[in-house]
Amino acid sequence: MSVISEDNVRGGTVFKDISADDEDGQPTVIESLCMNCYQNGTTRLLLTKIPFFKEVIVSSFSCTDCNYSNTEIQSAGRIQEQGVCYTLKVNSKQDLNREVVKADSATLRIPELDFEIPPFTQKGSLSTIEGLLDRAIAGLEQDQPVRRAADPEVAEKIDEFIKKLRKLKEVEGDFTLVIEDPSGNSFVENPVAPQRDEALAVTRFKRTAQQDMQLGIKADDDLEEEPASNDLETMRNEVLVFNTNCPECNASASTNMKLVQIPHFKEVIIMATNCDSCGHRTNEVKSGGATEELGTRITLNVTDASDMSRDVLKSETCSVLIPELEFELGMAALGGKFTTLEGLLKDIKDLTVSKNPFISGDSGPTDRVEKLREFGQKLDKIIAGDMNVHVILDDPAGNSYLQNVYAPEPDPEMTVEKYTRSFEQNEELGLNDMKTEGYQEQN
């Protein structure tokens, strides 16, 4: 029986990348009770990472006495700050092979059939679109013998509905699959990553009070007093240190936070976390001000290697586009960063190529592996100054920044556009339901 040692936890090696070259990435085997025949069975636990997603725990139970088996998946991370909704337009059989992580808190809907699987009615699963349909069919067929005896009319209607679900697997026509998860821990694969998937729409939303109660999140109604102006001045001149847990090994770590004024821009908050146990280091940047009235789109024509030294502030609401590579990085990826253009491109390469476990060994399709490697080589050419491209920072909140090396004069290679946000962009930023006026006290 495999054992998860304390040294592995402290060293941050519990969650393994999915790789055929990793001989240590074996599942943990535990002898456990079979709930079908009450004999001893075997449970295998695999702690792994899903590319472009997060850490998960995959468990599989099997019993040799009654041949009962069961698999499920649990998120190994915390509940996210926002919920997530994936809307996929399935128009080919290839879409049925997309990998899907469905958390137990997720709702699955197929609008064309008026079909819905409510949250917390199924265990979390790591499967494919076809696997989700098979699981739904198996669930409906489970009690059909009893229904045929007790209520033949209802059983006949369910049989007709099962036929419709089976017909979806033939993909004779388009249908829509919606997975809405208030915990933010569900996931639908983008097979053309790092490019944008035109068939898949990903939106994030603020949870309702009822969804917070379902997830067991306790609402905090305590209002914190705003710091006085002299306290803000103290914060600007000092580095604040507070205790936290390492996101990799969960050991005690410290986070440093400081208010920084960026020239020709605004004030931002820079946070850095260092873990002495596993050596993990991370940094994050958040805007120190309010959301701007207009969105900002910054376009830089990269013509020389010296452009790589430009300072970049990418907020958590900013997306990055490189039209020449047909590449788009969504606003939720990489989080907020204060770095250089070279550092931003290297982080993109690490996210899509270097730290992608699906391009190591023989665990991924050859065409996808080759496509990602070619993409990494093009990024290297851009960093070396051997390839001219346009880098676009599109931030609907207006809180991103790219250094103008000619300041205060205009930069001939850079354009900054201000635009009015769409209703959908305001919805993602939570501005449509936000009211900041009309709160004066009435005499």
Short mmCIF file of C-alpha atoms in Angstrom, two decimals:
data_model
loop_
_atom_site.label_atom_id
_atom_site.label_comp_id
_atom_site.label_asym_id
_atom_site.label_seq_id
_atom_site.Cartn_x
_atom_site.Cartn_y
_atom_site.Cartn_z
CA MET A 1 0.00 0.00 0.00
CA SER A 2 1.38 3.41 -0.98
CA VAL A 3 1.65 6.07 1.68
CA ILE A 4 1.72 9.85 1.30
CA SER A 5 4.68 10.87 3.41
CA GLU A 6 5.04 14.09 5.34
CA ASP A 7 8.23 14.85 3.41
CA ASN A 8 6.30 14.76 0.14
CA VAL A 9 3.72 17.17 1.52
CA ARG A 10 6.36 19.60 2.71
CA GLY A 11 8.29 19.29 -0.52
CA GLY A 12 5.25 20.15 -2.63
CA THR A 13 5.42 16.88 -4.59
CA VAL A 14 2.01 15.44 -3.67
CA PHE A 15 0.28 16.59 -6.87
CA LYS A 16 2.05 15.04 -9.86
CA ASP A 17 1.84 16.20 -13.45
CA ILE A 18 0.20 13.72 -15.82
CA SER A 19 3.27 12.32 -17.57
CA ALA A 20 4.34 8.97 -19.00
CA ASP A 21 7.92 9.79 -17.97
CA ASP A 22 7.08 10.11 -14.26
CA GLU A 23 7.72 6.74 -12.63
CA ASP A 24 6.85 8.10 -9.18
CA GLY A 25 3.36 9.24 -10.21
CA GLN A 26 1.69 6.03 -8.98
CA PRO A 27 -1.73 6.10 -7.31
CA THR A 28 -2.13 5.61 -3.57
CA VAL A 29 -3.78 2.22 -2.91
CA ILE A 30 -6.08 1.85 0.12
CA GLU A 31 -8.04 -1.21 1.24
CA SER A 32 -11.64 -0.12 1.87
CA LEU A 33 -15.13 -1.53 2.41
CA CYS A 34 -17.36 -2.27 -0.59
CA MET A 35 -20.79 -0.71 0.01
CA ASN A 36 -22.38 -3.19 -2.42
CA CYS A 37 -21.36 -6.57 -0.91
CA TYR A 38 -19.65 -5.36 2.30
CA GLN A 39 -16.43 -7.19 1.48
CA ASN A 40 -13.01 -5.58 1.26
CA GLY A 41 -12.27 -3.76 -1.99
CA THR A 42 -9.52 -1.46 -3.24
CA THR A 43 -9.54 2.32 -3.58
CA ARG A 44 -6.89 4.07 -5.69
CA LEU A 45 -6.24 7.77 -5.21
CA LEU A 46 -4.33 9.82 -7.78
CA LEU A 47 -3.35 13.37 -6.90
CA THR A 48 -2.64 15.12 -10.18
CA LYS A 49 -2.80 18.38 -12.11
CA ILE A 50 -5.02 19.13 -15.09
CA PRO A 51 -3.40 21.44 -17.70
CA PHE A 52 -4.78 25.00 -17.77
CA PHE A 53 -6.82 24.13 -14.66
CA LYS A 54 -5.76 23.07 -11.16
CA GLU A 55 -5.01 20.17 -8.78
CA VAL A 56 -7.59 17.42 -8.40
CA ILE A 57 -7.96 14.10 -6.57
CA VAL A 58 -9.14 11.21 -8.76
CA SER A 59 -10.42 8.17 -6.84
CA SER A 60 -11.36 4.76 -8.21
CA PHE A 61 -12.92 1.90 -6.22
CA SER A 62 -13.14 -1.72 -7.38
CA CYS A 63 -14.31 -4.90 -5.66
CA THR A 64 -13.09 -8.33 -6.84
CA ASP A 65 -15.90 -10.15 -5.00
CA CYS A 66 -18.92 -8.52 -6.68
CA ASN A 67 -17.14 -6.63 -9.52
CA TYR A 68 -18.63 -3.35 -8.31
CA SER A 69 -16.66 -0.27 -9.39
CA ASN A 70 -16.98 3.46 -8.90
CA THR A 71 -14.95 6.54 -9.84
CA GLU A 72 -15.20 10.15 -8.78
CA ILE A 73 -13.17 13.34 -8.67
CA GLN A 74 -12.74 16.03 -6.04
CA SER A 75 -11.13 19.43 -6.28
CA ALA A 76 -7.98 19.69 -4.19
CA GLY A 77 -8.09 23.47 -4.19
CA ARG A 78 -10.24 25.97 -2.40
CA ILE A 79 -13.60 27.32 -3.55
CA GLN A 80 -12.87 30.03 -6.10
CA GLU A 81 -13.79 33.69 -5.63
CA GLN A 82 -16.27 33.48 -8.51
CA GLY A 83 -18.43 30.79 -10.04
CA VAL A 84 -17.87 29.61 -13.60
CA CYS A 85 -20.21 28.68 -16.44
CA TYR A 86 -19.06 26.74 -19.53
CA THR A 87 -21.32 26.84 -22.60
CA LEU A 88 -20.23 24.43 -25.35
CA LYS A 89 -21.78 24.15 -28.79
CA VAL A 90 -21.34 20.48 -29.72
CA ASN A 91 -21.32 20.16 -33.52
CA SER A 92 -19.07 17.16 -34.24
CA LYS A 93 -18.16 13.78 -32.78
CA GLN A 94 -14.70 15.14 -31.94
CA ASP A 95 -16.37 17.41 -29.37
CA LEU A 96 -17.61 14.31 -27.54
CA ASN A 97 -13.97 13.51 -26.69
CA ARG A 98 -13.39 16.76 -24.79
CA GLU A 99 -12.29 16.14 -21.22
CA VAL A 100 -14.64 17.50 -18.58
CA VAL A 101 -14.27 18.00 -14.84
CA LYS A 102 -17.74 18.18 -13.30
CA ALA A 103 -17.70 19.06 -9.60
CA ASP A 104 -20.49 17.78 -7.39
CA SER A 105 -21.71 21.39 -6.98
CA ALA A 106 -22.14 21.86 -10.75
CA THR A 107 -25.40 21.95 -12.67
CA LEU A 108 -25.46 20.27 -16.10
CA ARG A 109 -28.03 21.42 -18.67
CA ILE A 110 -28.92 20.54 -22.27
CA PRO A 111 -31.40 23.30 -23.27
CA GLU A 112 -32.51 21.57 -26.50
CA LEU A 113 -33.94 18.66 -24.47
CA ASP A 114 -34.95 20.77 -21.46
CA PHE A 115 -32.70 18.40 -19.48
CA GLU A 116 -30.97 19.35 -16.23
CA ILE A 117 -28.92 17.53 -13.59
CA PRO A 118 -29.18 19.60 -10.37
CA PRO A 119 -26.14 20.24 -8.14
CA PHE A 120 -25.15 17.75 -5.42
CA THR A 121 -27.14 14.93 -7.06
CA GLN A 122 -24.01 13.31 -8.52
CA LYS A 123 -20.47 12.88 -7.29
CA GLY A 124 -17.75 14.83 -9.04
CA SER A 125 -16.33 13.16 -12.12
CA LEU A 126 -13.43 13.37 -14.58
CA SER A 127 -14.84 12.23 -17.90
CA THR A 128 -15.64 13.32 -21.46
CA ILE A 129 -18.79 14.80 -23.02
CA GLU A 130 -19.71 11.30 -24.20
CA GLY A 131 -19.03 9.96 -20.70
CA LEU A 132 -21.41 12.54 -19.18
CA LEU A 133 -24.15 11.46 -21.59
CA ASP A 134 -23.51 7.78 -20.80
CA ARG A 135 -23.65 8.52 -17.09
CA ALA A 136 -26.96 10.37 -17.49
CA ILE A 137 -28.40 7.47 -19.53
CA ALA A 138 -27.23 4.93 -16.96
CA GLY A 139 -28.82 6.94 -14.16
CA LEU A 140 -32.17 7.09 -15.95
CA GLU A 141 -32.10 3.38 -16.81
CA GLN A 142 -31.23 2.30 -13.27
CA ASP A 143 -34.80 2.25 -11.89
CA GLN A 144 -36.66 1.55 -15.13
CA PRO A 145 -37.64 -2.06 -14.21
CA VAL A 146 -39.36 -0.77 -11.06
CA ARG A 147 -41.06 2.05 -12.96
CA ARG A 148 -42.39 -0.32 -15.63
CA ALA A 149 -44.11 -2.32 -12.92
CA ALA A 150 -45.37 0.62 -10.86
CA ASP A 151 -46.08 3.25 -13.54
CA PRO A 152 -45.71 2.03 -17.14
CA GLU A 153 -46.71 5.41 -18.59
CA VAL A 154 -43.88 7.26 -16.84
CA ALA A 155 -41.42 4.49 -17.75
CA GLU A 156 -42.39 4.79 -21.42
CA LYS A 157 -41.77 8.55 -21.40
CA ILE A 158 -38.36 8.02 -19.81
CA ASP A 159 -37.52 5.41 -22.48
CA GLU A 160 -38.33 7.99 -25.16
CA PHE A 161 -36.13 10.54 -23.43
CA ILE A 162 -33.27 8.03 -23.18
CA LYS A 163 -33.50 7.53 -26.95
CA LYS A 164 -33.10 11.29 -27.41
CA LEU A 165 -29.99 11.26 -25.21
CA ARG A 166 -28.54 8.35 -27.22
CA LYS A 167 -29.27 10.26 -30.43
CA LEU A 168 -27.15 13.17 -29.15
CA LYS A 169 -24.12 10.87 -29.24
CA GLU A 170 -24.53 10.57 -33.00
CA VAL A 171 -24.28 14.41 -33.30
CA GLU A 172 -26.72 14.48 -36.19
CA GLY A 173 -27.43 18.11 -35.23
CA ASP A 174 -25.89 20.75 -32.98
CA PHE A 175 -26.74 20.80 -29.29
CA THR A 176 -25.63 22.91 -26.36
CA LEU A 177 -24.03 21.65 -23.15
CA VAL A 178 -23.99 24.03 -20.18
CA ILE A 179 -22.03 23.34 -16.99
CA GLU A 180 -22.58 25.96 -14.30
CA ASP A 181 -20.56 25.61 -11.11
CA PRO A 182 -20.78 28.20 -8.29
CA SER A 183 -17.59 26.80 -6.70
CA GLY A 184 -15.57 27.59 -9.87
CA ASN A 185 -13.94 24.13 -9.79
CA SER A 186 -15.43 22.60 -12.95
CA PHE A 187 -13.63 22.59 -16.29
CA VAL A 188 -14.18 21.86 -20.00
CA GLU A 189 -11.16 21.17 -22.21
CA ASN A 190 -10.12 23.59 -24.96
CA PRO A 191 -8.60 21.25 -27.62
CA VAL A 192 -7.10 24.14 -29.62
CA ALA A 193 -5.24 25.68 -26.67
CA PRO A 194 -3.50 28.10 -26.47
CA GLN A 195 -5.80 29.57 -29.13
CA ARG A 196 -9.34 30.69 -28.42
CA ASP A 197 -12.07 28.07 -28.74
CA GLU A 198 -14.90 29.52 -30.82
CA ALA A 199 -17.31 26.76 -29.74
CA LEU A 200 -16.70 27.25 -26.00
CA ALA A 201 -17.79 30.27 -23.99
CA VAL A 202 -16.49 30.69 -20.44
CA THR A 203 -18.11 33.23 -18.13
CA ARG A 204 -17.55 33.94 -14.47
CA PHE A 205 -20.21 35.19 -12.09
CA LYS A 206 -20.73 36.31 -8.53
CA ARG A 207 -22.42 33.73 -6.32
CA THR A 208 -25.81 34.39 -4.80
CA ALA A 209 -26.42 34.13 -1.05
CA GLN A 210 -28.25 30.83 -1.61
CA GLN A 211 -25.28 29.37 -3.54
CA ASP A 212 -22.93 30.44 -0.73
CA MET A 213 -25.16 28.57 1.71
CA GLN A 214 -25.12 25.43 -0.50
CA LEU A 215 -21.31 25.52 -0.59
CA GLY A 216 -21.10 25.99 3.19
CA ILE A 217 -19.57 29.46 2.97
CA LYS A 218 -20.39 31.56 5.98
CA ALA A 219 -21.32 35.11 5.08
CA ASP A 220 -19.40 37.76 6.97
CA ASP A 221 -21.58 40.80 7.66
CA ASP A 222 -18.98 42.66 9.68
CA LEU A 223 -18.12 45.97 8.08
CA GLU A 224 -14.49 46.86 8.30
CA GLU A 225 -13.65 50.44 8.97
CA GLU A 226 -11.82 52.22 6.20
CA PRO A 227 -8.30 53.25 7.17
CA ALA A 228 -7.69 56.89 7.83
CA SER A 229 -5.58 58.97 5.47
CA ASN A 230 -2.56 58.85 7.79
CA ASP A 231 -2.85 55.04 7.88
CA LEU A 232 -2.75 54.97 4.08
CA GLU A 233 0.41 57.08 4.11
CA THR A 234 1.97 54.58 6.52
CA MET A 235 0.98 51.69 4.25
CA ARG A 236 2.60 53.41 1.26
CA ASN A 237 5.94 53.58 3.05
CA GLU A 238 5.95 50.14 4.67
CA VAL A 239 5.88 46.53 3.55
CA LEU A 240 3.08 44.69 5.33
CA VAL A 241 3.73 41.03 6.23
CA PHE A 242 1.00 38.57 7.18
CA ASN A 243 0.87 34.80 7.62
CA THR A 244 -0.75 32.52 5.05
CA ASN A 245 -0.51 28.96 3.69
CA CYS A 246 1.57 27.97 0.68
CA PRO A 247 -0.68 27.19 -2.33
CA GLU A 248 1.64 24.29 -3.30
CA CYS A 249 2.40 22.38 -0.08
CA ASN A 250 -0.01 24.11 2.37
CA ALA A 251 2.82 24.81 4.81
CA SER A 252 2.95 28.07 6.78
CA ALA A 253 4.35 30.90 4.68
CA SER A 254 4.46 34.69 4.67
CA THR A 255 3.01 37.17 2.19
CA ASN A 256 4.50 40.62 1.69
CA MET A 257 2.23 43.43 0.50
CA LYS A 258 3.10 46.99 -0.53
CA LEU A 259 1.38 49.95 -2.16
CA VAL A 260 3.41 51.18 -5.15
CA GLN A 261 2.88 54.26 -7.31
CA ILE A 262 3.63 53.52 -10.99
CA PRO A 263 4.85 56.64 -12.88
CA HIS A 264 2.38 58.06 -15.40
CA PHE A 265 -0.23 55.55 -14.21
CA LYS A 266 -1.76 54.90 -10.81
CA GLU A 267 -1.30 53.21 -7.45
CA VAL A 268 -1.24 49.39 -7.30
CA ILE A 269 -0.91 46.73 -4.62
CA ILE A 270 1.91 44.20 -5.10
CA MET A 271 1.77 40.95 -3.10
CA ALA A 272 4.52 38.32 -3.00
CA THR A 273 4.45 34.94 -1.23
CA ASN A 274 7.58 32.92 -0.37
CA CYS A 275 7.50 29.41 1.08
CA ASP A 276 10.57 28.22 3.00
CA SER A 277 9.34 24.60 2.98
CA CYS A 278 9.09 23.90 -0.75
CA GLY A 279 10.66 27.04 -2.21
CA HIS A 280 7.48 28.09 -4.05
CA ARG A 281 7.41 31.79 -4.96
CA THR A 282 4.53 33.74 -6.44
CA ASN A 283 3.54 37.35 -6.93
CA GLU A 284 0.27 39.07 -7.73
CA VAL A 285 -0.77 42.62 -8.55
CA LYS A 286 -4.12 44.27 -7.86
CA SER A 287 -5.28 47.75 -8.69
CA GLY A 288 -5.25 50.14 -5.76
CA GLY A 289 -7.99 52.29 -7.27
CA ALA A 290 -11.51 51.99 -8.60
CA THR A 291 -12.63 50.55 -11.92
CA GLU A 292 -12.17 53.18 -14.64
CA GLU A 293 -15.16 54.65 -16.47
CA LEU A 294 -13.73 53.40 -19.80
CA GLY A 295 -11.91 50.25 -20.80
CA THR A 296 -8.34 50.38 -22.12
CA ARG A 297 -6.83 48.63 -25.14
CA ILE A 298 -3.04 48.99 -25.48
CA THR A 299 -1.42 47.87 -28.75
CA LEU A 300 2.38 47.63 -29.02
CA ASN A 301 4.20 46.96 -32.29
CA VAL A 302 7.17 44.86 -31.17
CA THR A 303 10.01 45.74 -33.55
CA ASP A 304 13.15 45.26 -31.47
CA ALA A 305 14.49 43.12 -28.63
CA SER A 306 14.70 46.28 -26.48
CA ASP A 307 10.88 46.27 -26.28
CA MET A 308 11.18 43.20 -24.04
CA SER A 309 12.43 45.43 -21.19
CA ARG A 310 9.24 47.52 -21.08
CA ASP A 311 7.38 47.36 -17.75
CA VAL A 312 3.96 45.69 -17.92
CA LEU A 313 1.15 45.78 -15.40
CA LYS A 314 -1.42 43.12 -16.31
CA SER A 315 -4.42 43.23 -14.02
CA GLU A 316 -6.54 40.16 -13.32
CA THR A 317 -9.22 41.53 -15.69
CA CYS A 318 -6.83 41.97 -18.65
CA SER A 319 -6.62 39.67 -21.68
CA VAL A 320 -3.51 39.38 -23.89
CA LEU A 321 -3.73 38.97 -27.66
CA ILE A 322 -1.04 38.31 -30.30
CA PRO A 323 -2.90 38.43 -33.67
CA GLU A 324 0.04 37.11 -35.72
CA LEU A 325 0.00 33.88 -33.66
CA GLU A 326 -3.82 33.75 -33.44
CA PHE A 327 -3.33 33.67 -29.67
CA GLU A 328 -5.59 35.01 -26.94
CA LEU A 329 -5.04 34.71 -23.19
CA GLY A 330 -8.25 35.18 -21.22
CA MET A 331 -8.58 37.63 -18.36
CA ALA A 332 -8.72 34.91 -15.71
CA ALA A 333 -5.38 33.34 -16.71
CA LEU A 334 -2.07 34.19 -14.96
CA GLY A 335 -3.84 36.60 -12.59
CA GLY A 336 -2.42 40.08 -11.98
CA LYS A 337 1.27 40.60 -12.71
CA PHE A 338 3.78 43.43 -12.62
CA THR A 339 6.70 42.37 -14.78
CA THR A 340 8.39 43.13 -18.10
CA LEU A 341 7.11 42.24 -21.56
CA GLU A 342 9.75 39.49 -21.68
CA GLY A 343 8.58 38.16 -18.33
CA LEU A 344 4.95 38.17 -19.49
CA LEU A 345 5.80 36.20 -22.65
CA LYS A 346 7.86 33.71 -20.64
CA ASP A 347 4.94 33.23 -18.23
CA ILE A 348 2.67 32.57 -21.22
CA LYS A 349 5.16 30.01 -22.55
CA ASP A 350 5.39 28.31 -19.15
CA LEU A 351 1.59 28.13 -18.92
CA THR A 352 1.02 26.75 -22.41
CA VAL A 353 4.19 24.75 -23.14
CA SER A 354 6.85 24.25 -20.46
CA LYS A 355 4.50 23.30 -17.59
CA ASN A 356 1.93 21.52 -19.72
CA PRO A 357 2.10 17.82 -18.70
CA PHE A 358 0.17 16.73 -21.81
CA ILE A 359 3.15 17.38 -24.12
CA SER A 360 5.59 15.18 -22.19
CA GLY A 361 6.12 11.52 -22.99
CA ASP A 362 3.41 9.87 -25.11
CA SER A 363 0.44 11.07 -23.06
CA GLY A 364 -0.87 13.58 -25.62
CA PRO A 365 -1.90 13.58 -29.29
CA THR A 366 1.08 14.14 -31.60
CA ASP A 367 -0.50 16.99 -33.54
CA ARG A 368 -1.34 18.91 -30.36
CA VAL A 369 2.16 18.39 -28.94
CA GLU A 370 3.76 19.63 -32.15
CA LYS A 371 1.44 22.64 -32.32
CA LEU A 372 2.28 23.72 -28.77
CA ARG A 373 6.01 23.27 -29.36
CA GLU A 374 5.86 25.38 -32.51
CA PHE A 375 4.01 28.02 -30.53
CA GLY A 376 6.77 28.00 -27.88
CA GLN A 377 9.44 28.40 -30.58
CA LYS A 378 7.61 31.43 -31.99
CA LEU A 379 7.49 33.00 -28.53
CA ASP A 380 11.25 32.48 -28.23
CA LYS A 381 11.73 34.30 -31.55
CA ILE A 382 9.63 37.22 -30.33
CA ILE A 383 11.67 37.47 -27.11
CA ALA A 384 14.93 37.36 -29.11
CA GLY A 385 13.68 40.15 -31.41
CA ASP A 386 13.64 37.92 -34.51
CA MET A 387 9.89 38.20 -35.09
CA ASN A 388 7.77 41.35 -35.31
CA VAL A 389 4.30 41.03 -33.80
CA HIS A 390 1.63 43.15 -32.15
CA VAL A 391 0.95 42.58 -28.44
CA ILE A 392 -2.47 43.79 -27.32
CA LEU A 393 -3.50 44.31 -23.69
CA ASP A 394 -7.29 44.58 -23.51
CA ASP A 395 -8.55 45.50 -20.05
CA PRO A 396 -12.25 46.43 -19.72
CA ALA A 397 -11.55 47.68 -16.16
CA GLY A 398 -8.86 50.08 -17.44
CA ASN A 399 -6.34 49.01 -14.80
CA SER A 400 -3.53 47.66 -17.00
CA TYR A 401 -0.40 49.50 -18.12
CA LEU A 402 2.45 49.19 -20.63
CA GLN A 403 5.50 51.42 -20.23
CA ASN A 404 5.97 54.30 -22.69
CA VAL A 405 9.74 54.55 -23.09
CA TYR A 406 9.32 57.98 -24.76
CA ALA A 407 7.27 59.46 -21.89
CA PRO A 408 6.06 62.16 -21.57
CA GLU A 409 6.14 62.22 -25.41
CA PRO A 410 3.85 59.83 -27.37
CA ASP A 411 5.26 56.41 -28.23
CA PRO A 412 5.28 55.91 -32.05
CA GLU A 413 5.04 52.11 -31.67
CA MET A 414 2.25 52.08 -29.09
CA THR A 415 -1.40 53.12 -29.23
CA VAL A 416 -3.72 53.44 -26.25
CA GLU A 417 -7.46 53.34 -26.94
CA LYS A 418 -10.26 54.10 -24.51
CA TYR A 419 -13.59 52.43 -25.18
CA THR A 420 -17.01 52.05 -23.62
CA ARG A 421 -17.59 48.66 -22.07
CA SER A 422 -20.36 46.42 -23.38
CA PHE A 423 -23.16 45.13 -21.17
CA GLU A 424 -21.49 41.69 -21.08
CA GLN A 425 -18.18 43.19 -19.92
CA ASN A 426 -19.93 45.17 -17.17
CA GLU A 427 -21.69 41.96 -16.16
CA GLU A 428 -18.38 40.08 -15.83
CA LEU A 429 -16.96 42.93 -13.73
CA GLY A 430 -20.07 42.98 -11.53
CA LEU A 431 -20.87 46.61 -12.39
CA ASN A 432 -24.42 46.22 -13.67
CA ASP A 433 -25.79 45.50 -10.19
CA MET A 434 -23.47 47.90 -8.38
CA LYS A 435 -25.01 51.09 -7.02
CA THR A 436 -22.73 53.78 -5.58
CA GLU A 437 -25.02 56.80 -5.71
CA GLY A 438 -28.09 57.95 -3.83
CA TYR A 439 -27.01 56.83 -0.37
CA GLN A 440 -27.13 60.23 1.29
CA GLU A 441 -28.89 60.35 4.63
CA GLN A 442 -32.43 61.67 4.51
CA ASN A 443 -33.35 64.29 7.12
#
